[in-house]
Amino acid sequence: MALIRLGFGRQHLYLLRRRSFLLSKLIAVVFAVLLFCEFLIYYLVIFRCDWPEVKTPAHNSGQETLKAMFLADTHLLGEIRGHWLDKLRREWQMERAFQTALWLLQPEVVFILGDIFDEGKWSSPQAWADDVERFQKIFRHPRHVLLKVVAGNHDIGFHYQMSTYKIKRFEKVFNPERLFSWKGINFVMVNSVALEGDGCNLCSEAEAEIIEISHKLNCSREQEHHSSRCTDEQPLPASAPVLLQHFPLYRRSDANCSGDDAAPLEERDIPFKERYDALSREASQKLLWWLRPRLVLSGHTHSACEVLHGAGTMEISVPSFSWRNRNNPSFIMVMWTFIFI
């Protein structure tokens, strides 16, 4: 009888050990899957991204490069429409993607083209402070990397919701600098929400700022160096600016957009509404006339697109960086080379 009990005891111990081994194996597999899907996958995907190669001229000349990364429409959820699990998931994805891109690609400056927050247009002071704190955690960056932000309609509201208080609140967190120059490149950051064109106080102030910037840029151009109107102006690089804003310039639709990051086929022919989906035709013409940019980058549509305006000015719409807005969020890498002899 004792032998039979001993046999059953050994069998029971064997089953316990086998179950423990299978459980450990299952935990290890789950851990490996989580590690790959929630951490390593970002490195494998972003590792395939690379800056374009720049050919060095044959003659002896110096050159500087500026590496810039452009994001748009992060839409960090707020306390009203944001479920805690959705927040946790989306913000973890954005944080891992952004931090991995910083580490692998080493950009010198990062621009976010509006709609940083989803509920900035109506958030309370406490909710705003909480959202800003989360933004600063997700998009933390080394001191040598600059982070520049323009306002979107979800940050300060559409024209009919916009107020001085909301704009000042936004600018208190994010530098209100409108004209930024680095390594020979001029960047103009516009509050496109205020370009309604109806003569409101905030709209008039925004247009006055753009006209002043236009004057400074004109003074930097070679033909106006000796103008009496420019004697008191601090010199800027004599180059056409890069225009950065949230709303895209006027276009009828996304019908001519293509590529993996473009809008879905069923959405591309939907007409854009002026002052809602894009700037008005009038505001767009003013910006192109006043600033004469070499390149325009915008957000708002959540999809990528390349459009030629006027005499060949290229506009690139940057797709959303949030998995909540699209299944393949992305960013754009741009590298400028400044050659000097």
CSV table of C-alpha atoms in Angstrom, one decimal:
chain,number,residue,atom,x,y,z
A,1,MET,CA,0.0,0.0,0.0
A,2,ALA,CA,2.9,2.4,0.8
A,3,LEU,CA,4.5,1.6,-2.5
A,4,ILE,CA,1.3,2.5,-4.4
A,5,ARG,CA,1.0,5.8,-2.5
A,6,LEU,CA,4.7,6.6,-3.2
A,7,GLY,CA,4.0,6.0,-6.9
A,8,PHE,CA,1.1,8.3,-7.0
A,9,GLY,CA,3.1,11.0,-5.1
A,10,ARG,CA,5.9,10.8,-7.7
A,11,GLN,CA,3.4,11.0,-10.5
A,12,HIS,CA,1.7,14.0,-8.9
A,13,LEU,CA,5.1,15.7,-8.4
A,14,TYR,CA,5.9,15.1,-12.1
A,15,LEU,CA,2.6,16.6,-13.2
A,16,LEU,CA,3.2,19.7,-11.0
A,17,ARG,CA,6.7,20.1,-12.4
A,18,ARG,CA,5.4,19.7,-16.0
A,19,ARG,CA,2.7,22.3,-15.4
A,20,SER,CA,5.2,24.7,-13.8
A,21,PHE,CA,7.5,24.3,-16.8
A,22,LEU,CA,4.6,24.9,-19.3
A,23,LEU,CA,3.5,27.9,-17.3
A,24,SER,CA,7.0,29.3,-17.3
A,25,LYS,CA,7.3,28.7,-21.0
A,26,LEU,CA,4.0,30.4,-21.6
A,27,ILE,CA,5.0,33.4,-19.5
A,28,ALA,CA,8.3,33.6,-21.4
A,29,VAL,CA,6.5,33.5,-24.8
A,30,VAL,CA,4.0,36.2,-23.7
A,31,PHE,CA,6.9,38.3,-22.4
A,32,ALA,CA,8.9,37.9,-25.7
A,33,VAL,CA,5.8,38.8,-27.8
A,34,LEU,CA,5.1,41.9,-25.7
A,35,LEU,CA,8.8,42.9,-25.8
A,36,PHE,CA,8.8,42.6,-29.6
A,37,CYS,CA,5.4,44.2,-30.3
A,38,GLU,CA,5.7,47.0,-27.8
A,39,PHE,CA,9.4,47.8,-27.9
A,40,LEU,CA,11.6,46.2,-30.5
A,41,ILE,CA,9.2,46.6,-33.4
A,42,TYR,CA,9.7,50.3,-33.4
A,43,TYR,CA,13.5,49.9,-33.8
A,44,LEU,CA,13.1,47.4,-36.6
A,45,VAL,CA,10.7,49.7,-38.5
A,46,ILE,CA,12.4,53.1,-38.0
A,47,PHE,CA,15.8,51.5,-38.6
A,48,ARG,CA,14.8,51.3,-42.3
A,49,CYS,CA,14.4,55.1,-42.4
A,50,ASP,CA,17.4,57.1,-43.5
A,51,TRP,CA,18.4,60.7,-44.4
A,52,PRO,CA,18.9,61.3,-48.1
A,53,GLU,CA,22.5,61.2,-49.4
A,54,VAL,CA,24.0,64.6,-50.3
A,55,LYS,CA,26.7,64.7,-53.0
A,56,THR,CA,29.6,66.9,-52.1
A,57,PRO,CA,30.7,69.3,-54.9
A,58,ALA,CA,34.0,68.4,-56.6
A,59,HIS,CA,35.6,71.8,-55.8
A,60,ASN,CA,36.8,72.6,-52.3
A,61,SER,CA,33.8,74.1,-50.5
A,62,GLY,CA,32.3,73.8,-47.1
A,63,GLN,CA,28.8,72.6,-46.3
A,64,GLU,CA,26.4,72.4,-43.4
A,65,THR,CA,23.4,70.2,-43.2
A,66,LEU,CA,20.2,70.6,-41.2
A,67,LYS,CA,18.2,67.5,-40.3
A,68,ALA,CA,14.6,68.2,-39.5
A,69,MET,CA,11.7,65.9,-38.6
A,70,PHE,CA,8.1,66.9,-39.1
A,71,LEU,CA,5.1,65.5,-37.2
A,72,ALA,CA,1.5,66.6,-37.2
A,73,ASP,CA,-1.8,66.0,-35.5
A,74,THR,CA,-0.8,64.0,-32.4
A,75,HIS,CA,-4.2,64.7,-30.8
A,76,LEU,CA,-3.4,63.8,-27.2
A,77,LEU,CA,-6.7,62.8,-25.7
A,78,GLY,CA,-8.2,64.9,-22.9
A,79,GLU,CA,-10.5,64.2,-19.9
A,80,ILE,CA,-13.8,64.5,-21.8
A,81,ARG,CA,-13.4,62.2,-24.9
A,82,GLY,CA,-10.4,60.2,-23.9
A,83,HIS,CA,-11.0,56.8,-22.3
A,84,TRP,CA,-8.0,55.9,-20.0
A,85,LEU,CA,-7.2,52.7,-21.9
A,86,ASP,CA,-7.3,54.5,-25.2
A,87,LYS,CA,-5.0,57.2,-23.8
A,88,LEU,CA,-2.6,54.6,-22.4
A,89,ARG,CA,-2.4,52.7,-25.6
A,90,ARG,CA,-2.1,55.6,-28.1
A,91,GLU,CA,0.3,57.6,-26.0
A,92,TRP,CA,2.6,54.6,-25.4
A,93,GLN,CA,2.7,54.0,-29.2
A,94,MET,CA,3.6,57.7,-29.9
A,95,GLU,CA,6.1,57.8,-27.1
A,96,ARG,CA,8.0,54.7,-28.2
A,97,ALA,CA,7.9,55.8,-31.9
A,98,PHE,CA,9.1,59.3,-31.1
A,99,GLN,CA,11.8,58.3,-28.7
A,100,THR,CA,13.1,55.5,-31.0
A,101,ALA,CA,13.2,58.0,-34.0
A,102,LEU,CA,15.1,60.5,-31.9
A,103,TRP,CA,17.7,57.8,-30.9
A,104,LEU,CA,18.1,56.3,-34.3
A,105,LEU,CA,17.8,59.3,-36.6
A,106,GLN,CA,19.3,62.0,-34.5
A,107,PRO,CA,17.4,65.0,-35.9
A,108,GLU,CA,18.6,68.5,-35.0
A,109,VAL,CA,15.1,70.0,-34.9
A,110,VAL,CA,11.6,68.6,-34.6
A,111,PHE,CA,8.5,70.5,-35.8
A,112,ILE,CA,5.0,69.5,-34.8
A,113,LEU,CA,2.4,71.1,-37.1
A,114,GLY,CA,-0.6,71.6,-34.9
A,115,ASP,CA,-3.4,69.7,-33.1
A,116,ILE,CA,-1.0,68.7,-30.4
A,117,PHE,CA,-4.0,68.2,-28.1
A,118,ASP,CA,-7.5,66.9,-29.0
A,119,GLU,CA,-9.4,69.0,-26.5
A,120,GLY,CA,-7.3,72.2,-26.1
A,121,LYS,CA,-10.1,74.2,-27.5
A,122,TRP,CA,-12.3,73.6,-24.5
A,123,SER,CA,-10.1,72.1,-21.8
A,124,SER,CA,-10.2,73.6,-18.3
A,125,PRO,CA,-7.0,75.1,-16.8
A,126,GLN,CA,-6.4,71.9,-14.8
A,127,ALA,CA,-7.1,69.6,-17.8
A,128,TRP,CA,-4.8,71.8,-19.9
A,129,ALA,CA,-2.0,71.5,-17.3
A,130,ASP,CA,-2.4,67.7,-17.2
A,131,ASP,CA,-2.3,67.5,-21.0
A,132,VAL,CA,0.8,69.6,-21.2
A,133,GLU,CA,2.5,67.4,-18.6
A,134,ARG,CA,1.8,64.3,-20.6
A,135,PHE,CA,3.0,66.0,-23.8
A,136,GLN,CA,6.3,66.9,-22.2
A,137,LYS,CA,6.7,63.3,-21.1
A,138,ILE,CA,5.9,61.7,-24.4
A,139,PHE,CA,7.9,64.2,-26.5
A,140,ARG,CA,10.8,64.7,-24.2
A,141,HIS,CA,14.1,65.4,-26.0
A,142,PRO,CA,17.7,66.2,-25.4
A,143,ARG,CA,18.7,69.8,-24.9
A,144,HIS,CA,20.6,69.9,-28.2
A,145,VAL,CA,17.4,68.9,-30.1
A,146,LEU,CA,15.0,71.8,-30.7
A,147,LEU,CA,11.3,71.3,-30.6
A,148,LYS,CA,9.1,73.8,-32.4
A,149,VAL,CA,5.3,73.8,-32.5
A,150,VAL,CA,2.6,75.6,-34.3
A,151,ALA,CA,-1.0,75.9,-33.2
A,152,GLY,CA,-3.9,73.9,-34.6
A,153,ASN,CA,-7.7,74.3,-34.4
A,154,HIS,CA,-7.9,71.6,-31.7
A,155,ASP,CA,-5.3,73.5,-29.6
A,156,ILE,CA,-6.9,77.0,-29.6
A,157,GLY,CA,-10.2,76.3,-31.4
A,158,PHE,CA,-11.5,77.2,-34.9
A,159,HIS,CA,-11.9,80.9,-35.7
A,160,TYR,CA,-15.2,81.1,-34.0
A,161,GLN,CA,-13.8,79.5,-30.8
A,162,MET,CA,-10.4,81.1,-30.8
A,163,SER,CA,-9.7,83.7,-28.1
A,164,THR,CA,-6.7,85.7,-26.8
A,165,TYR,CA,-6.8,83.6,-23.6
A,166,LYS,CA,-6.4,80.3,-25.5
A,167,ILE,CA,-3.6,81.7,-27.8
A,168,LYS,CA,-1.7,83.1,-24.8
A,169,ARG,CA,-2.1,79.8,-22.9
A,170,PHE,CA,-0.7,77.9,-25.9
A,171,GLU,CA,2.2,80.4,-26.4
A,172,LYS,CA,3.1,80.3,-22.7
A,173,VAL,CA,4.0,76.6,-23.1
A,174,PHE,CA,5.3,76.7,-26.7
A,175,ASN,CA,7.6,79.4,-27.8
A,176,PRO,CA,5.5,82.0,-29.8
A,177,GLU,CA,8.5,82.7,-32.2
A,178,ARG,CA,7.2,83.2,-35.7
A,179,LEU,CA,10.5,83.5,-37.5
A,180,PHE,CA,13.3,81.1,-36.8
A,181,SER,CA,16.6,80.9,-38.7
A,182,TRP,CA,19.2,78.1,-38.4
A,183,LYS,CA,22.1,77.1,-40.6
A,184,GLY,CA,21.0,79.4,-43.4
A,185,ILE,CA,17.4,78.3,-43.5
A,186,ASN,CA,14.5,80.6,-42.5
A,187,PHE,CA,11.4,79.0,-41.0
A,188,VAL,CA,8.1,81.0,-40.8
A,189,MET,CA,5.6,79.5,-38.3
A,190,VAL,CA,2.1,80.8,-39.0
A,191,ASN,CA,-1.1,80.7,-36.9
A,192,SER,CA,-3.2,79.6,-39.8
A,193,VAL,CA,-6.3,79.3,-37.6
A,194,ALA,CA,-6.3,83.1,-37.5
A,195,LEU,CA,-6.2,83.6,-41.3
A,196,GLU,CA,-10.0,83.8,-41.6
A,197,GLY,CA,-9.8,87.1,-43.4
A,198,ASP,CA,-12.8,88.7,-41.7
A,199,GLY,CA,-10.9,91.5,-40.0
A,200,CYS,CA,-11.3,90.3,-36.5
A,201,ASN,CA,-8.7,91.6,-34.0
A,202,LEU,CA,-6.8,88.3,-33.7
A,203,CYS,CA,-6.9,87.9,-37.5
A,204,SER,CA,-5.6,91.4,-38.1
A,205,GLU,CA,-2.8,90.8,-35.6
A,206,ALA,CA,-1.8,87.6,-37.4
A,207,GLU,CA,-1.7,89.3,-40.8
A,208,ALA,CA,0.3,92.2,-39.3
A,209,GLU,CA,2.9,89.7,-38.0
A,210,ILE,CA,3.1,88.0,-41.4
A,211,ILE,CA,3.6,91.4,-43.2
A,212,GLU,CA,6.4,92.3,-40.7
A,213,ILE,CA,8.1,89.0,-41.4
A,214,SER,CA,7.7,89.6,-45.1
A,215,HIS,CA,9.5,92.9,-44.7
A,216,LYS,CA,12.4,91.3,-42.8
A,217,LEU,CA,12.7,88.6,-45.5
A,218,ASN,CA,12.7,91.1,-48.3
A,219,CYS,CA,15.4,93.0,-46.5
A,220,SER,CA,17.5,89.9,-46.4
A,221,ARG,CA,17.4,89.4,-50.1
A,222,GLU,CA,20.3,90.7,-52.0
A,223,GLN,CA,18.5,93.3,-54.1
A,224,GLU,CA,17.3,95.1,-51.0
A,225,HIS,CA,20.4,95.2,-48.9
A,226,HIS,CA,21.0,98.9,-49.5
A,227,SER,CA,17.4,100.0,-49.1
A,228,SER,CA,16.9,102.8,-46.6
A,229,ARG,CA,13.9,100.8,-45.1
A,230,CYS,CA,16.2,98.0,-44.0
A,231,THR,CA,18.9,99.9,-42.2
A,232,ASP,CA,17.6,98.9,-38.7
A,233,GLU,CA,16.8,95.3,-39.5
A,234,GLN,CA,18.8,92.5,-38.1
A,235,PRO,CA,20.1,90.6,-41.2
A,236,LEU,CA,18.6,87.2,-42.0
A,237,PRO,CA,20.0,84.5,-44.3
A,238,ALA,CA,19.3,85.5,-47.9
A,239,SER,CA,17.1,82.6,-48.7
A,240,ALA,CA,13.5,81.9,-49.3
A,241,PRO,CA,11.7,80.7,-46.2
A,242,VAL,CA,10.1,77.4,-45.3
A,243,LEU,CA,6.5,78.0,-44.4
A,244,LEU,CA,5.1,75.9,-41.5
A,245,GLN,CA,1.4,75.9,-40.6
A,246,HIS,CA,-1.5,73.7,-39.5
A,247,PHE,CA,-4.1,74.2,-42.2
A,248,PRO,CA,-3.0,73.4,-45.8
A,249,LEU,CA,-3.1,76.0,-48.5
A,250,TYR,CA,-6.2,76.0,-50.6
A,251,ARG,CA,-6.8,73.0,-52.8
A,252,ARG,CA,-10.0,71.5,-54.1
A,253,SER,CA,-9.5,68.0,-52.6
A,254,ASP,CA,-7.0,65.2,-52.2
A,255,ALA,CA,-7.9,63.8,-55.6
A,256,ASN,CA,-4.3,64.2,-56.9
A,257,CYS,CA,-2.6,62.7,-53.8
A,258,SER,CA,-1.1,59.2,-53.9
A,259,GLY,CA,1.1,56.9,-52.0
A,260,ASP,CA,0.8,54.7,-48.8
A,261,ASP,CA,0.3,57.8,-46.6
A,262,ALA,CA,-2.4,59.4,-48.8
A,263,ALA,CA,-6.1,59.5,-47.8
A,264,PRO,CA,-8.1,56.4,-48.6
A,265,LEU,CA,-9.4,56.2,-52.2
A,266,GLU,CA,-13.0,56.7,-51.2
A,267,GLU,CA,-12.1,60.0,-49.4
A,268,ARG,CA,-9.8,61.6,-52.0
A,269,ASP,CA,-12.5,63.1,-54.2
A,270,ILE,CA,-14.4,64.7,-51.3
A,271,PRO,CA,-14.3,68.5,-51.9
A,272,PHE,CA,-12.5,70.6,-49.3
A,273,LYS,CA,-14.4,73.3,-47.5
A,274,GLU,CA,-12.5,76.6,-47.4
A,275,ARG,CA,-11.6,77.8,-43.9
A,276,TYR,CA,-12.4,74.4,-42.5
A,277,ASP,CA,-10.4,71.7,-44.4
A,278,ALA,CA,-8.0,74.2,-45.9
A,279,LEU,CA,-7.2,77.9,-46.0
A,280,SER,CA,-9.3,80.1,-48.2
A,281,ARG,CA,-8.0,80.8,-51.7
A,282,GLU,CA,-7.5,84.4,-50.8
A,283,ALA,CA,-5.5,83.7,-47.6
A,284,SER,CA,-3.4,81.2,-49.5
A,285,GLN,CA,-2.5,83.7,-52.3
A,286,LYS,CA,-1.6,86.3,-49.6
A,287,LEU,CA,0.8,83.9,-47.9
A,288,LEU,CA,2.5,82.9,-51.2
A,289,TRP,CA,2.8,86.5,-52.3
A,290,TRP,CA,4.0,87.9,-48.9
A,291,LEU,CA,6.5,85.2,-48.0
A,292,ARG,CA,7.5,83.6,-51.4
A,293,PRO,CA,8.4,80.3,-49.6
A,294,ARG,CA,10.6,77.7,-51.1
A,295,LEU,CA,8.6,74.9,-49.4
A,296,VAL,CA,5.3,74.7,-47.4
A,297,LEU,CA,4.6,72.0,-44.8
A,298,SER,CA,1.2,71.6,-43.2
A,299,GLY,CA,-1.0,69.1,-41.3
A,300,HIS,CA,-4.7,69.0,-40.5
A,301,THR,CA,-5.9,66.5,-43.1
A,302,HIS,CA,-4.2,63.5,-41.3
A,303,SER,CA,-3.0,62.2,-44.7
A,304,ALA,CA,0.0,62.9,-46.8
A,305,CYS,CA,-0.1,64.8,-50.1
A,306,GLU,CA,2.3,66.8,-52.4
A,307,VAL,CA,0.8,69.8,-54.1
A,308,LEU,CA,2.3,72.4,-56.4
A,309,HIS,CA,1.1,76.0,-56.0
A,310,GLY,CA,1.5,79.0,-58.2
A,311,ALA,CA,4.9,79.2,-59.9
A,312,GLY,CA,5.9,75.8,-58.6
A,313,THR,CA,5.9,76.1,-54.8
A,314,MET,CA,5.8,72.6,-53.3
A,315,GLU,CA,3.5,71.9,-50.3
A,316,ILE,CA,3.8,68.7,-48.3
A,317,SER,CA,0.9,67.7,-46.1
A,318,VAL,CA,2.3,65.7,-43.1
A,319,PRO,CA,0.2,62.7,-42.1
A,320,SER,CA,-1.0,62.2,-38.5
A,321,PHE,CA,1.4,60.8,-36.0
A,322,SER,CA,-1.4,59.1,-34.0
A,323,TRP,CA,-2.7,55.6,-34.4
A,324,ARG,CA,-6.1,56.9,-33.4
A,325,ASN,CA,-6.3,58.8,-36.7
A,326,ARG,CA,-4.8,56.3,-39.1
A,327,ASN,CA,-3.4,52.8,-39.1
A,328,ASN,CA,-0.1,53.8,-40.5
A,329,PRO,CA,1.0,57.0,-38.7
A,330,SER,CA,4.3,58.5,-39.9
A,331,PHE,CA,6.5,61.5,-40.0
A,332,ILE,CA,8.6,63.3,-42.6
A,333,MET,CA,12.3,63.7,-42.7
A,334,VAL,CA,13.8,66.6,-44.5
A,335,MET,CA,17.5,67.5,-44.8
A,336,TRP,CA,18.8,70.8,-46.1
A,337,THR,CA,22.4,71.4,-47.3
A,338,PHE,CA,23.9,74.9,-47.1
A,339,ILE,CA,27.1,75.1,-49.3
A,340,PHE,CA,29.5,77.9,-48.8
A,341,ILE,CA,32.7,78.7,-50.7
